[in-house]
Each structure stands twice: as C-alpha cells, then as structure tokens.
C-alpha cells in the first residue's frame, strides 16, 4: 500500500514473489521488522519493560517505531529507560568496527593475545553511550593503568600486615575516604559516568600509595580503604585474583630470601628472586621491608 504520510511505516510487508509469506485479512505477507520486536518484547517481558538497550543506530527509526506501535496498542509506556550504546571504533580514523566493513576482531581472538581483564577494563571504563576506541595504543594504556591500580592494592595490602590495631584512627583520613566514596557514587549515578567514576578510583589508588608510605599506618583506615577499592573495581568487573604462587607461598619465599641475605647467602637470595620473577612476581626492597607485586 502507498503511505498516507511520509512518517508512516509498515506493520505488514506485502509478499514478493518467491518470499516466505502468510495469509492475512489484508493479504499475503509477513510482519514488518519493527512489529516483530514489539511482539517479542510484550509477549515475554510485559506491556511495559524497564530497560531497553540497543545501538545508537537503532534509535531512529526502529526504536521510535517500536514505541509508536506498542503504545498505540497498549496505551501504556513501552519502556521506562532507553540505553543506547556507542559504537566500537578501530584505528586512528575511528572507523566503525563492523562485519560488513571487514575491520573487526572478535573477543575470542583478542583474548589469545591480551589478558581478558585488560579488555574488560578498557570496555567497562568507557561510558556506555560513548564510542569505544580500539587500537593497540589504547589497549596498552589500559594495561598500564590496570597495573597501577594493582600495584596500589599490593602496596596497601603489604602495609596492612604491619598496620597497628591500636594506632589512633585519623578522622581526617576517614573523612577523605568518605568524600571519595560520595563522589564515586554520584558519578556512577549520573547515567553510569564511568570515565569520571574511574577517575575517583585513580585518586583512591594515589591516596593508598601515599598513605602506605607513612611510617605508621592504621589497620582500621587501611582496611576501610581497601574494601572501598575492591568494591569500586568490582563495579567495572575487575577482581585482582592470585595467580601462580599463593600469597602465603610468596611471603614464605620472601622470608626465606630475607634470612638468606642476613646469612650472606646471596646465591640463594638471587635464586629466590629469579624464581619469583619467572612467576611474574616483582620484588621491591624498601626501608619498610620487601614488597612484591604481580606483573599485569
């Protein structure tokens, strides 16, 4: 049928020769592309759904047509929230990554070359409405930033073992942590503003590094900071799990290395250092003792 108005769209497509079709009161044909989605959504999720997602390219005309036909039928709001995600772009010219252009790489291929957690970190720390830029440079930056966060956690965890449970808790430190927490929540409540949210996480990491350098640290303060740090990173799907040697095994080897150094058994000391390095564990000798961290 000819459109009565340029804004009209087809609910039913007339059959073309050779196409699959069904008989209907208005002639042989098939459902239009837009009506299929409204039928599936209302059948399985109800007349009003809470969150509807999709790429930015579907906002017009597909999602607008879904709203028009669904709300005309039910008289109810079709979706409470619309979350349209940005594209994944590739290369310096930020070309859209797509199958049709043949410029894509699959997640399965990528995780053969890169730590999956680095990929997750890159994807999750970009606000979902904005394009995600994929390139080797951006991926390397994500790996470096993730390692910095991991190092901050390891530094603070190392000092926690030496922290005092009787040291008077500095209320100013707890107040600083509370301010950071309020900022993090506010940023993430602002349409999941991940870019600003992760900036607050970086600030907490910087604070952790500085606090860990103090001559005396409070168990209560460090515990609170580390709990917040872990909880915020989990929002982005990041969990720093142990790999290779267990933490306790690393600590035992470091204790053995410290004793070897006292005994001037430098051959054994170097052997333990090299053994740990092979497992991706880096030792750092500091005035407060030997710290260790895992490579990214």
Short mmCIF file of C-alpha atoms in Angstrom, two decimals:
data_model
loop_
_atom_site.label_atom_id
_atom_site.label_comp_id
_atom_site.label_asym_id
_atom_site.label_seq_id
_atom_site.Cartn_x
_atom_site.Cartn_y
_atom_site.Cartn_z
CA UNK A 1 0.00 0.00 0.00
CA UNK A 2 1.09 3.58 -0.63
CA UNK A 3 1.95 5.58 2.50
CA UNK A 4 -0.63 8.17 3.52
CA UNK A 5 2.11 10.12 5.30
CA UNK A 6 5.93 10.12 4.89
CA UNK A 7 6.23 9.19 8.60
CA UNK A 8 4.15 6.03 8.19
CA UNK A 9 5.92 2.68 8.42
CA UNK A 10 4.86 -0.85 7.54
CA UNK A 11 3.38 -3.19 10.12
CA UNK A 12 2.84 -5.82 7.43
CA UNK A 13 5.00 -6.30 4.36
CA UNK A 14 3.22 -7.45 1.20
CA UNK A 15 4.65 -10.66 -0.17
CA UNK A 16 7.02 -10.52 -3.10
CA UNK A 17 7.27 -13.41 -5.50
CA UNK A 18 9.29 -16.27 -4.02
CA UNK A 19 9.34 -14.81 -0.46
CA UNK A 20 8.02 -16.67 2.57
CA UNK A 21 4.57 -15.34 3.47
CA UNK A 22 1.41 -15.95 5.45
CA UNK A 23 -2.20 -15.31 4.56
CA UNK A 24 -3.87 -12.46 6.42
CA UNK A 25 -7.11 -10.40 6.10
CA UNK A 26 -5.06 -7.67 4.45
CA UNK A 27 -3.31 -10.00 2.02
CA UNK A 28 -0.39 -12.39 1.88
CA UNK A 29 2.79 -11.11 3.50
CA UNK A 30 4.93 -11.10 6.61
CA UNK A 31 5.35 -8.95 9.72
CA UNK A 32 7.38 -5.77 9.34
CA UNK A 33 10.79 -5.61 11.02
CA UNK A 34 9.62 -3.22 13.74
CA UNK A 35 6.49 -5.15 14.73
CA UNK A 36 8.50 -8.32 15.35
CA UNK A 37 10.35 -6.67 18.25
CA UNK A 38 7.23 -5.22 19.84
CA UNK A 39 5.54 -8.62 19.74
CA UNK A 40 8.51 -10.42 21.29
CA UNK A 41 9.03 -7.76 23.99
CA UNK A 42 5.38 -7.57 25.09
CA UNK A 43 4.93 -11.34 24.97
CA UNK A 44 7.97 -12.19 27.11
CA UNK A 45 8.53 -9.02 29.18
CA UNK A 46 5.09 -7.41 29.51
CA UNK A 47 3.40 -4.32 28.17
CA UNK A 48 5.90 -2.03 29.91
CA UNK A 49 9.55 -3.07 30.15
CA UNK A 50 12.02 -1.39 32.48
CA UNK A 51 15.18 -1.09 30.36
CA UNK A 52 15.50 -1.30 26.58
CA UNK A 53 19.00 -1.39 25.11
CA UNK A 54 20.46 -1.26 21.64
CA UNK A 55 22.97 0.52 19.47
CA UNK A 56 22.69 4.20 18.62
CA UNK A 57 21.93 3.29 15.01
CA UNK A 58 18.62 1.70 16.11
CA UNK A 59 17.25 4.80 17.85
CA UNK A 60 15.74 6.02 14.58
CA UNK A 61 13.69 4.62 13.03
CA UNK A 62 13.50 1.24 14.75
CA UNK A 63 13.06 2.18 18.40
CA UNK A 64 10.82 5.16 17.64
CA UNK A 65 8.59 2.87 15.61
CA UNK A 66 8.57 0.29 18.40
CA UNK A 67 7.32 2.95 20.79
CA UNK A 68 4.64 4.20 18.39
CA UNK A 69 3.13 0.80 17.61
CA UNK A 70 3.44 -0.66 21.14
CA UNK A 71 1.94 2.34 22.92
CA UNK A 72 -0.83 2.64 20.29
CA UNK A 73 -1.82 -0.95 21.08
CA UNK A 74 -1.50 -0.95 24.90
CA UNK A 75 -1.96 2.69 25.84
CA UNK A 76 0.96 2.25 28.25
CA UNK A 77 4.58 3.41 28.36
CA UNK A 78 6.60 0.91 26.34
CA UNK A 79 9.97 1.29 28.14
CA UNK A 80 10.97 3.28 31.21
CA UNK A 81 14.65 3.65 30.27
CA UNK A 82 16.45 3.62 26.94
CA UNK A 83 20.15 2.81 26.97
CA UNK A 84 21.70 3.31 23.55
CA UNK A 85 25.31 2.22 23.40
CA UNK A 86 28.05 3.83 21.30
CA UNK A 87 29.96 2.05 18.56
CA UNK A 88 33.27 0.27 18.84
CA UNK A 89 35.67 2.13 16.54
CA UNK A 90 39.03 0.98 15.27
CA UNK A 91 42.23 2.69 14.13
CA UNK A 92 43.35 6.29 14.20
CA UNK A 93 40.47 7.41 11.96
CA UNK A 94 37.91 5.96 14.41
CA UNK A 95 36.13 3.94 11.73
CA UNK A 96 33.13 1.96 12.98
CA UNK A 97 34.04 -1.68 13.61
CA UNK A 98 31.63 -3.93 11.75
CA UNK A 99 31.35 -7.24 9.94
CA UNK A 100 30.30 -5.54 6.72
CA UNK A 101 33.50 -3.47 6.63
CA UNK A 102 35.66 -6.49 7.50
CA UNK A 103 37.62 -4.44 10.04
CA UNK A 104 36.67 -6.35 13.15
CA UNK A 105 38.38 -8.61 15.67
CA UNK A 106 36.43 -10.99 17.88
CA UNK A 107 36.78 -11.24 21.64
CA UNK A 108 37.82 -14.90 21.28
CA UNK A 109 40.71 -13.87 19.03
CA UNK A 110 41.75 -10.98 21.24
CA UNK A 111 41.98 -12.95 24.48
CA UNK A 112 44.55 -15.22 22.86
CA UNK A 113 46.86 -12.19 22.78
CA UNK A 114 45.77 -9.98 25.68
CA UNK A 115 44.81 -10.51 29.32
CA UNK A 116 40.97 -10.66 29.24
CA UNK A 117 40.82 -8.42 32.30
CA UNK A 118 42.60 -5.65 30.36
CA UNK A 119 39.96 -5.89 27.62
CA UNK A 120 37.19 -5.77 30.21
CA UNK A 121 38.83 -2.77 31.88
CA UNK A 122 39.01 -0.91 28.55
CA UNK A 123 35.38 -1.67 27.71
CA UNK A 124 33.90 -1.08 31.15
CA UNK A 125 35.61 2.23 31.89
CA UNK A 126 34.11 3.92 28.83
CA UNK A 127 30.68 5.50 29.36
CA UNK A 128 28.27 3.22 27.52
CA UNK A 129 26.80 5.95 25.28
CA UNK A 130 30.22 6.98 24.02
CA UNK A 131 32.21 5.17 21.32
CA UNK A 132 34.84 2.70 22.50
CA UNK A 133 38.06 3.35 20.63
CA UNK A 134 40.02 0.17 19.96
CA UNK A 135 43.69 0.31 18.99
CA UNK A 136 46.93 -1.25 20.15
CA UNK A 137 47.88 2.05 21.82
CA UNK A 138 44.62 2.34 23.75
CA UNK A 139 44.83 -1.31 24.80
CA UNK A 140 48.38 -0.80 26.09
CA UNK A 141 47.27 2.29 28.04
CA UNK A 142 44.53 0.21 29.67
CA UNK A 143 47.08 -2.45 30.66
CA UNK A 144 49.38 0.18 32.22
CA UNK A 145 46.53 1.82 34.15
CA UNK A 146 45.29 -1.54 35.40
CA UNK A 147 48.80 -2.42 36.59
CA UNK A 148 48.99 0.88 38.52
CA UNK A 149 45.77 0.01 40.31
CA UNK A 150 47.05 -3.49 41.03
CA UNK A 151 50.31 -2.08 42.43
CA UNK A 152 48.42 0.31 44.71
CA UNK A 153 46.40 -2.61 46.06
CA UNK A 154 49.54 -4.72 46.60
CA UNK A 155 51.36 -1.84 48.36
CA UNK A 156 48.45 -1.26 50.72
CA UNK A 157 47.97 -4.98 51.37
CA UNK A 158 51.67 -5.27 52.23
CA UNK A 159 51.41 -2.45 54.78
CA UNK A 160 48.17 -3.86 56.20
CA UNK A 161 50.15 -6.84 57.52
CA UNK A 162 52.31 -4.36 59.50
CA UNK A 163 49.47 -1.99 60.46
CA UNK A 164 48.71 -1.13 64.06
CA UNK A 165 45.35 -2.02 65.54
CA UNK A 166 45.94 0.35 68.45
CA UNK A 167 47.08 3.41 66.48
CA UNK A 168 44.54 6.17 66.89
CA UNK A 169 42.39 6.34 63.75
CA UNK A 170 42.87 9.64 61.97
CA UNK A 171 39.37 11.02 61.45
CA UNK A 172 40.69 13.23 58.65
CA UNK A 173 41.73 10.13 56.70
CA UNK A 174 38.33 8.51 57.14
CA UNK A 175 36.69 11.79 56.10
CA UNK A 176 38.80 11.81 52.92
CA UNK A 177 37.69 8.27 52.11
CA UNK A 178 34.05 9.23 52.70
CA UNK A 179 34.32 12.21 50.32
CA UNK A 180 35.82 9.97 47.64
CA UNK A 181 33.06 7.42 48.14
CA UNK A 182 30.35 10.09 47.80
CA UNK A 183 31.98 11.34 44.59
CA UNK A 184 32.22 7.83 43.15
CA UNK A 185 28.55 7.11 43.83
CA UNK A 186 27.48 10.47 42.39
CA UNK A 187 29.45 9.93 39.17
CA UNK A 188 28.13 6.40 38.65
CA UNK A 189 24.58 7.57 39.38
CA UNK A 190 24.99 10.12 36.57
CA UNK A 191 23.97 7.75 33.75
CA UNK A 192 26.89 5.42 34.61
CA UNK A 193 29.56 8.07 34.01
CA UNK A 194 32.36 5.51 34.04
CA UNK A 195 35.06 7.91 32.87
CA UNK A 196 34.57 10.13 35.91
CA UNK A 197 33.95 7.15 38.17
CA UNK A 198 37.29 5.53 37.31
CA UNK A 199 38.99 8.89 37.87
CA UNK A 200 37.86 8.70 41.50
CA UNK A 201 39.28 5.16 41.69
CA UNK A 202 42.62 6.50 40.43
CA UNK A 203 42.52 9.16 43.15
CA UNK A 204 41.95 6.48 45.78
CA UNK A 205 44.88 4.49 44.36
CA UNK A 206 47.09 7.58 44.63
CA UNK A 207 45.91 8.12 48.22
CA UNK A 208 46.62 4.46 49.04
CA UNK A 209 50.17 4.76 47.70
CA UNK A 210 50.81 7.90 49.74
CA UNK A 211 49.26 6.52 52.92
CA UNK A 212 51.22 3.26 52.56
CA UNK A 213 54.48 5.23 52.70
CA UNK A 214 53.74 6.57 56.20
CA UNK A 215 55.94 5.32 59.00
CA UNK A 216 52.90 4.14 60.96
CA UNK A 217 49.57 3.14 59.44
CA UNK A 218 46.20 2.32 60.97
CA UNK A 219 44.65 -1.10 60.42
CA UNK A 220 41.15 0.41 60.52
CA UNK A 221 41.95 3.07 57.90
CA UNK A 222 43.74 0.69 55.52
CA UNK A 223 41.02 -1.95 55.84
CA UNK A 224 38.33 0.61 55.04
CA UNK A 225 40.27 1.95 52.06
CA UNK A 226 40.99 -1.49 50.63
CA UNK A 227 37.37 -2.56 50.99
CA UNK A 228 36.21 0.51 49.07
CA UNK A 229 38.91 -0.01 46.45
CA UNK A 230 37.85 -3.62 45.83
CA UNK A 231 34.13 -2.78 45.80
CA UNK A 232 34.53 0.06 43.29
CA UNK A 233 36.70 -2.01 40.97
CA UNK A 234 34.13 -4.80 41.04
CA UNK A 235 31.65 -2.33 39.56
CA UNK A 236 33.87 -2.45 36.46
CA UNK A 237 34.22 -6.23 36.68
CA UNK A 238 37.82 -6.06 37.91
CA UNK A 239 38.95 -8.52 40.58
CA UNK A 240 42.64 -8.92 41.37
CA UNK A 241 42.89 -12.66 41.93
CA UNK A 242 46.06 -14.50 42.88
CA UNK A 243 47.81 -16.41 40.12
CA UNK A 244 50.67 -18.90 40.21
CA UNK A 245 52.01 -18.91 43.77
CA UNK A 246 49.53 -18.24 46.53
CA UNK A 247 50.17 -15.08 48.53
CA UNK A 248 51.22 -17.14 51.54
CA UNK A 249 53.77 -19.03 49.44
CA UNK A 250 55.24 -15.79 48.15
CA UNK A 251 55.51 -14.45 51.70
CA UNK A 252 57.29 -17.64 52.80
CA UNK A 253 59.79 -17.37 49.96
CA UNK A 254 60.44 -13.72 50.75
CA UNK A 255 61.02 -14.59 54.40
CA UNK A 256 63.50 -17.27 53.28
CA UNK A 257 65.20 -14.76 50.98
CA UNK A 258 65.48 -12.21 53.81
CA UNK A 259 67.12 -14.83 56.03
CA UNK A 260 69.50 -15.81 53.20
CA UNK A 261 70.54 -12.18 52.82
CA UNK A 262 71.20 -11.92 56.57
CA UNK A 263 73.31 -15.08 56.33
CA UNK A 264 75.14 -13.56 53.31
CA UNK A 265 73.88 -16.47 51.22
CA UNK A 266 73.45 -14.26 48.17
CA UNK A 267 73.28 -17.18 45.75
CA UNK A 268 70.07 -18.46 47.43
CA UNK A 269 68.74 -14.90 47.68
CA UNK A 270 69.19 -14.36 43.94
CA UNK A 271 67.75 -17.80 43.20
CA UNK A 272 64.51 -16.97 45.05
CA UNK A 273 64.27 -13.57 43.35
CA UNK A 274 64.68 -15.16 39.91
CA UNK A 275 62.22 -17.94 40.76
CA UNK A 276 59.56 -15.42 41.69
CA UNK A 277 60.31 -13.31 38.62
CA UNK A 278 59.63 -16.34 36.42
CA UNK A 279 56.17 -16.48 38.01
CA UNK A 280 55.59 -12.81 37.18
CA UNK A 281 56.28 -11.61 40.74
CA UNK A 282 58.41 -8.49 41.10
CA UNK A 283 60.25 -7.81 44.37
CA UNK A 284 60.91 -4.28 45.62
CA UNK A 285 63.25 -3.80 48.60
CA UNK A 286 62.14 -0.74 50.61
CA UNK A 287 63.03 0.77 54.00
CA UNK A 288 59.80 -0.80 55.33
CA UNK A 289 60.74 -4.26 54.03
CA UNK A 290 60.47 -6.26 50.82
CA UNK A 291 57.29 -5.67 48.86
CA UNK A 292 56.07 -7.69 45.93
CA UNK A 293 53.61 -7.30 43.11
CA UNK A 294 52.39 -9.32 40.19
CA UNK A 295 53.04 -8.22 36.64
CA UNK A 296 49.96 -7.33 34.60
#
